[in-house]
PDB file of C-alpha atoms in Angstrom:
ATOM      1  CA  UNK A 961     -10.836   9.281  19.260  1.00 39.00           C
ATOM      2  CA  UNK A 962     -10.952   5.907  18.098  1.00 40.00           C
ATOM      3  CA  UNK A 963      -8.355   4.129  16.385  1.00 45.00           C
ATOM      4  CA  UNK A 964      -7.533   0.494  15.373  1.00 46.00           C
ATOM      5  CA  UNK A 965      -9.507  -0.499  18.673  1.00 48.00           C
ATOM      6  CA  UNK A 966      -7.765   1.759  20.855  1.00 44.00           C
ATOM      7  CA  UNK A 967      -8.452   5.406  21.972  1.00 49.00           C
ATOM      8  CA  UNK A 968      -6.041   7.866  21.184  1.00 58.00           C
ATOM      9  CA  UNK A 969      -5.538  11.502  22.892  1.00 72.00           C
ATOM     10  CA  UNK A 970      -4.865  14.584  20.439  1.00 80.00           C
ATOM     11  CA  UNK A 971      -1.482  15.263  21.098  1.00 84.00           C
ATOM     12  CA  UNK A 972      -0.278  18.981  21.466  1.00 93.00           C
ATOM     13  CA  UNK A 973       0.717  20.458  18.059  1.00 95.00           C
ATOM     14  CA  UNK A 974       2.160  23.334  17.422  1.00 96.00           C
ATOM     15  CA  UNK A 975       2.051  25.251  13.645  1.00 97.00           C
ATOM     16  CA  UNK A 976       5.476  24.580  11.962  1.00 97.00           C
ATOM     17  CA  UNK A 977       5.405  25.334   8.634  1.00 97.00           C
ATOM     18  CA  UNK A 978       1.793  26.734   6.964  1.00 98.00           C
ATOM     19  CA  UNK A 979      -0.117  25.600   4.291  1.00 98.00           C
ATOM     20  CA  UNK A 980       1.244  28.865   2.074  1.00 98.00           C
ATOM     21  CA  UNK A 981       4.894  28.416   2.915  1.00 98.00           C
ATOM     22  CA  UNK A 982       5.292  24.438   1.985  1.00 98.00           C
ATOM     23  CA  UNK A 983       3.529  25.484  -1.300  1.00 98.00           C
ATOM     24  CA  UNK A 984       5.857  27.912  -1.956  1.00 98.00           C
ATOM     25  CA  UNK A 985       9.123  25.910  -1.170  1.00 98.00           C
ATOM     26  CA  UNK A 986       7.315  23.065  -3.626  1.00 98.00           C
ATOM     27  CA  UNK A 987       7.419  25.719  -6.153  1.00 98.00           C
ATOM     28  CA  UNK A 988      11.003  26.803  -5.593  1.00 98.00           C
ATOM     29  CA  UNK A 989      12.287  23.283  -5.527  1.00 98.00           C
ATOM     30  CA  UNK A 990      10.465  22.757  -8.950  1.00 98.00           C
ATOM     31  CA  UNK A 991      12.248  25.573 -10.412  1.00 98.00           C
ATOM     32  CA  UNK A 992      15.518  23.949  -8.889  1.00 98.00           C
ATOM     33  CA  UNK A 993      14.516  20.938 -10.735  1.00 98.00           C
ATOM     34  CA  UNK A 994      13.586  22.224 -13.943  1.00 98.00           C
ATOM     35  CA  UNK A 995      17.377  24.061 -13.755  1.00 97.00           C
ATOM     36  CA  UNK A 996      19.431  20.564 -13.270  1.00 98.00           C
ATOM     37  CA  UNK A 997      17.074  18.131 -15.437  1.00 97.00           C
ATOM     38  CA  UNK A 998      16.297  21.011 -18.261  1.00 96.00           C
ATOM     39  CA  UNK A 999      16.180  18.548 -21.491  1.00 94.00           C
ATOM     40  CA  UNK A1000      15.571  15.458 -19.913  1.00 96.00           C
ATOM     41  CA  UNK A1001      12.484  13.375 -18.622  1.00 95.00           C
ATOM     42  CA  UNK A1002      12.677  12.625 -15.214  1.00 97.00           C
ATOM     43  CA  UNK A1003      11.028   9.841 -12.978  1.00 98.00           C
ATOM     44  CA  UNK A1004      10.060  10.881  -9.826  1.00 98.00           C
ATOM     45  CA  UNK A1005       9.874   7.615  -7.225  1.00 98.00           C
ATOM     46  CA  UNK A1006       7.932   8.714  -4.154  1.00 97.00           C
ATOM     47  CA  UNK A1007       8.328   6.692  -0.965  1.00 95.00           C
ATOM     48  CA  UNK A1008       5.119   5.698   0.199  1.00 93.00           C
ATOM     49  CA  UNK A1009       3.151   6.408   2.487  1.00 91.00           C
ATOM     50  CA  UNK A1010       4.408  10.251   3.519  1.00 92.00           C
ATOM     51  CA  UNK A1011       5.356  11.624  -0.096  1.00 95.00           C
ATOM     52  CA  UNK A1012       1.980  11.415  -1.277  1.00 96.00           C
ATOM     53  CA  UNK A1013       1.000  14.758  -0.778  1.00 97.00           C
ATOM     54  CA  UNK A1014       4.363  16.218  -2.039  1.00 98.00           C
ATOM     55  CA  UNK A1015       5.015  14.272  -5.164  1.00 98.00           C
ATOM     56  CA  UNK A1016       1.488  15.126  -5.911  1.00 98.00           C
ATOM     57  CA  UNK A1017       2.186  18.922  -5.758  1.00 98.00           C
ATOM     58  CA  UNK A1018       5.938  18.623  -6.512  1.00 98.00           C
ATOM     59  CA  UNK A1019       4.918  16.848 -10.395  1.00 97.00           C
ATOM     60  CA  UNK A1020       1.935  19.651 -11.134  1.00 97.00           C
ATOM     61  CA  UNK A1021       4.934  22.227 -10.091  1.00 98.00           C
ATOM     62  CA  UNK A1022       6.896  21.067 -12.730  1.00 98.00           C
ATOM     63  CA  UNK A1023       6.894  22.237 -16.851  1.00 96.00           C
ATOM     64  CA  UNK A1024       8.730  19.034 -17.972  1.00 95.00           C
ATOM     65  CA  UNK A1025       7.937  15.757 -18.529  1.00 94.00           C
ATOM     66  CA  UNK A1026       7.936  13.516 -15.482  1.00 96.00           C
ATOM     67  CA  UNK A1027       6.686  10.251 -14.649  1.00 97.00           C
ATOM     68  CA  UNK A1028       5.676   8.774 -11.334  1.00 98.00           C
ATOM     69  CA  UNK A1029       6.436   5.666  -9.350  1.00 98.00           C
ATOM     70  CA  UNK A1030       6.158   4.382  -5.944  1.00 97.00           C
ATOM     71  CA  UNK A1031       7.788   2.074  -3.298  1.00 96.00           C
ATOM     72  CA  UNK A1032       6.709   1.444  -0.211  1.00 94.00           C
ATOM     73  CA  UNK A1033       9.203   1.116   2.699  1.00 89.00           C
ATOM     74  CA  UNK A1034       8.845   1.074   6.509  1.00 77.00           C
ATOM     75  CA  UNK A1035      11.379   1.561   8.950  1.00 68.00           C
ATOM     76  CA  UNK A1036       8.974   3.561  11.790  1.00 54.00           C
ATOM     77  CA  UNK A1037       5.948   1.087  12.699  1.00 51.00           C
ATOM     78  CA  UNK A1038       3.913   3.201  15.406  1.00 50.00           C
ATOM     79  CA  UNK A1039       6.934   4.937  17.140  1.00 53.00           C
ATOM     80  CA  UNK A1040       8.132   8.432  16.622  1.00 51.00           C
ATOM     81  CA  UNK A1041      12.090   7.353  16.208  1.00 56.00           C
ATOM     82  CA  UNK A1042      13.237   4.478  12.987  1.00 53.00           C
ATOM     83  CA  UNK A1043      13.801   1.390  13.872  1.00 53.00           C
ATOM     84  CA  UNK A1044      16.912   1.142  11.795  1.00 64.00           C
ATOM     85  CA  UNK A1045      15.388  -2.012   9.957  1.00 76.00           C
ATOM     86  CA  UNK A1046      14.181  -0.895   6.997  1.00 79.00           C
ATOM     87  CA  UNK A1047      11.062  -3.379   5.366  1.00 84.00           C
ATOM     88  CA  UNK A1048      10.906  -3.202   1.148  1.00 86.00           C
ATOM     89  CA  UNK A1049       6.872  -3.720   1.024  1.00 89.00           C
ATOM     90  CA  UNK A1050       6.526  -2.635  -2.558  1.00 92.00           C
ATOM     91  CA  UNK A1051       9.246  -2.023  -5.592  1.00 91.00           C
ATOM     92  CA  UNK A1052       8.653   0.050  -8.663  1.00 94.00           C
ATOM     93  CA  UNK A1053       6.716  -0.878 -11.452  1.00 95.00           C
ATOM     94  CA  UNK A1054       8.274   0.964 -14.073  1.00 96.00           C
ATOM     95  CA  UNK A1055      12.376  -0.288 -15.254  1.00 96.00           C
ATOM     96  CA  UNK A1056      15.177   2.522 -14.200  1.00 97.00           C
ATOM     97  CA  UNK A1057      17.896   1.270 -16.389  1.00 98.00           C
ATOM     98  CA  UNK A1058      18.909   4.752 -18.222  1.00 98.00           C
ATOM     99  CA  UNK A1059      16.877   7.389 -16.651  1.00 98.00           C
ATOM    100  CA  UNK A1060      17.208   9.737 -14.817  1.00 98.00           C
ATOM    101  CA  UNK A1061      15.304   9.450 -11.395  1.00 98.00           C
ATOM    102  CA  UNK A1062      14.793  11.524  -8.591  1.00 98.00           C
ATOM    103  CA  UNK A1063      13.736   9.927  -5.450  1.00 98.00           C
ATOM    104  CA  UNK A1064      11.112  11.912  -3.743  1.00 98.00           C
ATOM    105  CA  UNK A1065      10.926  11.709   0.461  1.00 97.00           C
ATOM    106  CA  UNK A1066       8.371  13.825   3.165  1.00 96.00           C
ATOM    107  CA  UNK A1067      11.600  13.671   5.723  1.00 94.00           C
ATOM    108  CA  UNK A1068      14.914  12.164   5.867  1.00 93.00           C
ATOM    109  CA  UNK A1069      16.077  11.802   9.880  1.00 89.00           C
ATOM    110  CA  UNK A1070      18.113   8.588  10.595  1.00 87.00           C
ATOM    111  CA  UNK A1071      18.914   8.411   7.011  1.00 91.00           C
ATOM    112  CA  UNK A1072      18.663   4.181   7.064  1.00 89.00           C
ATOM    113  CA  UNK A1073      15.785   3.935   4.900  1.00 89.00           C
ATOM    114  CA  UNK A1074      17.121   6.523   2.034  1.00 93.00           C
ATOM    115  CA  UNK A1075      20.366   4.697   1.935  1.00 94.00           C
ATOM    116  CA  UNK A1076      19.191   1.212   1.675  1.00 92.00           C
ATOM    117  CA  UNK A1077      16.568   2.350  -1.567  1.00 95.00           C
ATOM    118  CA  UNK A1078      19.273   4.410  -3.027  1.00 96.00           C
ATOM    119  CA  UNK A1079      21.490   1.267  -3.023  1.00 94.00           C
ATOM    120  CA  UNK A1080      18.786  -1.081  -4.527  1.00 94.00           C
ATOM    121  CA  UNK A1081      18.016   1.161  -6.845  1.00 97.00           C
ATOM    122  CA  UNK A1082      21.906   1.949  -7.970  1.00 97.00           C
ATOM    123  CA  UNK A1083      21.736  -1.719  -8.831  1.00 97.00           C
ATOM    124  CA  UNK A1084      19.498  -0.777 -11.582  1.00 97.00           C
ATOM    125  CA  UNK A1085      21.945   1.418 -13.276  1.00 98.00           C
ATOM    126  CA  UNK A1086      19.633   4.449 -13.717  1.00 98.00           C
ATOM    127  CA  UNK A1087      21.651   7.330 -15.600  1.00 98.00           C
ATOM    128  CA  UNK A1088      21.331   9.659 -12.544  1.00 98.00           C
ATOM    129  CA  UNK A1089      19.801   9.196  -9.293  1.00 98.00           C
ATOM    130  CA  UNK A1090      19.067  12.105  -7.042  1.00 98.00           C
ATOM    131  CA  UNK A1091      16.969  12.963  -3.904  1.00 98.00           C
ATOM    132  CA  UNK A1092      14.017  15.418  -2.848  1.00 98.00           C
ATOM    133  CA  UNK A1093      13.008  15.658   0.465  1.00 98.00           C
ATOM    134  CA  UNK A1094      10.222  18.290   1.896  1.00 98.00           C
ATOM    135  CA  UNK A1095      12.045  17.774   5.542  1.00 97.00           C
ATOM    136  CA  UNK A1096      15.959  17.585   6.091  1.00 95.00           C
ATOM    137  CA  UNK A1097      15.747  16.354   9.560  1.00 92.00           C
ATOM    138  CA  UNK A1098      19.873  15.728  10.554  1.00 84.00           C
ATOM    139  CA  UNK A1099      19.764  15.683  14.431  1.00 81.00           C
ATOM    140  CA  UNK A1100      18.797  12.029  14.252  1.00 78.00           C
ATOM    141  CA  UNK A1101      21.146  11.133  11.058  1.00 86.00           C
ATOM    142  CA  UNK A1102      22.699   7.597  11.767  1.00 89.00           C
ATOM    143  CA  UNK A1103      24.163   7.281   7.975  1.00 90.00           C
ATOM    144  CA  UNK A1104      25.418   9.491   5.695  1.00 87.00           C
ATOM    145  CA  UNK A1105      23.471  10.189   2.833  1.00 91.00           C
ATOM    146  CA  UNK A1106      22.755  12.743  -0.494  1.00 90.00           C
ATOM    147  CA  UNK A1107      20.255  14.645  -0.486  1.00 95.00           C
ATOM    148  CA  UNK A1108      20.192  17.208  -3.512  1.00 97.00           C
ATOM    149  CA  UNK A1109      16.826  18.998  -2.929  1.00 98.00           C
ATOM    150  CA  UNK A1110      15.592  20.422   0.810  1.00 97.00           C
ATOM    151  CA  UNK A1111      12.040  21.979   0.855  1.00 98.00           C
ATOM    152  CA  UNK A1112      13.169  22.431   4.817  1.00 97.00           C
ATOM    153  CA  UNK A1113      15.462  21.674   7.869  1.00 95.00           C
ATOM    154  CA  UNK A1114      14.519  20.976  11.153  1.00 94.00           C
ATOM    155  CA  UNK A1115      16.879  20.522  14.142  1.00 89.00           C
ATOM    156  CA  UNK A1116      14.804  18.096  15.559  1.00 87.00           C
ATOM    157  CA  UNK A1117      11.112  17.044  17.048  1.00 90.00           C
ATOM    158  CA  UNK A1118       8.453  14.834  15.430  1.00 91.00           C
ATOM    159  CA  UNK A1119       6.191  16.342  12.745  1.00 95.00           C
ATOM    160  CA  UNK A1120       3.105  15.421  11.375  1.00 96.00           C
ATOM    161  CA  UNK A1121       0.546  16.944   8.332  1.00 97.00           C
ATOM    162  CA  UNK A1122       0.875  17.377   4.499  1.00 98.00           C
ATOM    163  CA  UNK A1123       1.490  13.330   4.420  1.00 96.00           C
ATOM    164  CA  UNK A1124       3.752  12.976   7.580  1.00 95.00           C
ATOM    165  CA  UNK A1125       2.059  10.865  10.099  1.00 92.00           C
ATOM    166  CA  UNK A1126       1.991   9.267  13.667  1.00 89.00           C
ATOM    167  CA  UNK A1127       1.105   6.089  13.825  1.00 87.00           C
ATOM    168  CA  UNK A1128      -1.207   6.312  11.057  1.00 89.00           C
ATOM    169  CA  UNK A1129      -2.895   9.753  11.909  1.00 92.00           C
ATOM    170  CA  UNK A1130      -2.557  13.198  10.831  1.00 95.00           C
ATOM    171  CA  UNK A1131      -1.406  12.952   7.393  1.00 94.00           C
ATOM    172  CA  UNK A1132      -4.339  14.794   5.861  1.00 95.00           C
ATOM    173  CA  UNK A1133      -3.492  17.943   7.884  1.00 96.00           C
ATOM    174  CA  UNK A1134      -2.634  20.793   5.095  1.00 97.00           C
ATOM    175  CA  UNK A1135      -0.073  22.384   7.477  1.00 98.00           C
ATOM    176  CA  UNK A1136       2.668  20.713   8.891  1.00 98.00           C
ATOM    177  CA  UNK A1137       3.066  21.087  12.842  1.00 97.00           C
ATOM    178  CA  UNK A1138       5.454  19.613  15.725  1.00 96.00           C
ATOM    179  CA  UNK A1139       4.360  17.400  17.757  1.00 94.00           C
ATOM    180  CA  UNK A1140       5.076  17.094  21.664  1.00 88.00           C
ATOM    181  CA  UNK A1141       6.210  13.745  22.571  1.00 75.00           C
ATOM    182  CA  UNK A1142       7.548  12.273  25.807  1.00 68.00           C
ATOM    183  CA  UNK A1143      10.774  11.216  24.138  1.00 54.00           C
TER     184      UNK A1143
END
């Protein structure tokens, strides 16, 4: 396979979590949703690029009104562990002053990039901030932070599929699977 000018191997994979499961732990965490924010509009802010897939589903799950936003942070580059420096490459579009937003991750590990949007955004005095993530990944965790919604948790290994990536690759997968790595 060729890739950005340099041929890549297919890594070995094995099936984590199916197509049919993450939809239905989407649909439980909308319910969970619905339960806390029952009254209320909610913004959902998805961290680009691996939440694409999930704040997709996660918004059609829901029954009340929710808008969408984006930022775009990097913290990985093309390695399978953070860097711990965590890069703002795009901000929000819509003002958070007042609402009640609910940050929306594909998998929370070293915990670095999570913190540092949850303080930039606390700056903003939004009337409630909370977090989603499809993957509670806490083997890794180098911080301590909230996390209010867990589609899963995973003990460690590098995944990929349903928006989680490696370098770039595998995010259209429908499944999610583990990937082997050397490290």
């Amino acid at each position: 396979m060729q890739t950005s000018g340099r041929t890549q191997t297919q890594p070995a994979m094995t099936l984590l979590y199916p197509r049919a499961e993450i939809a239905r732990r989407v649909e439980a965490l909308a319910r969970e949703i619905e339960r806390d924010y029952a009254g209320r509009e909610l913004l959902l802010v998805g961290i680009l690029k691996g939440s694409f897939l999930f704040i997709a589903d996660l918004v059609r799950a829901l029954t009340l009104p929710a808008d969408v936003d984006f930022v775009r942070i990097a913290s990985y580059g093309s390695d399978t562990r953070s860097s711990g420096i965590v890069e703002f490459r795009k901000d929000l579009e819509m003002p958070i002053r007042g609402r009640h937003v609910l940050i929306v991750e594909d998998i929370v590990d070293s915990g670095y990039t999570l913190e540092a949007l949850c303080n930039l955004l606390l700056l903003r005095d939004p009337a409630s901030l909370r977090v989603c993530t499809l993957v509670d990944k806490r083997a890794l965790r180098a911080t301590e932070v909230s996390v209010d919604y867990v589609g899963f948790t995973l003990d460690q290994g590098f995944i990929v599929g349903y928006g989680l990536d490696y370098d770039e690759r595998f995010r259209g997968l429908p499944d999610i699977y583990l990937v082997k790595t050397d490290a």
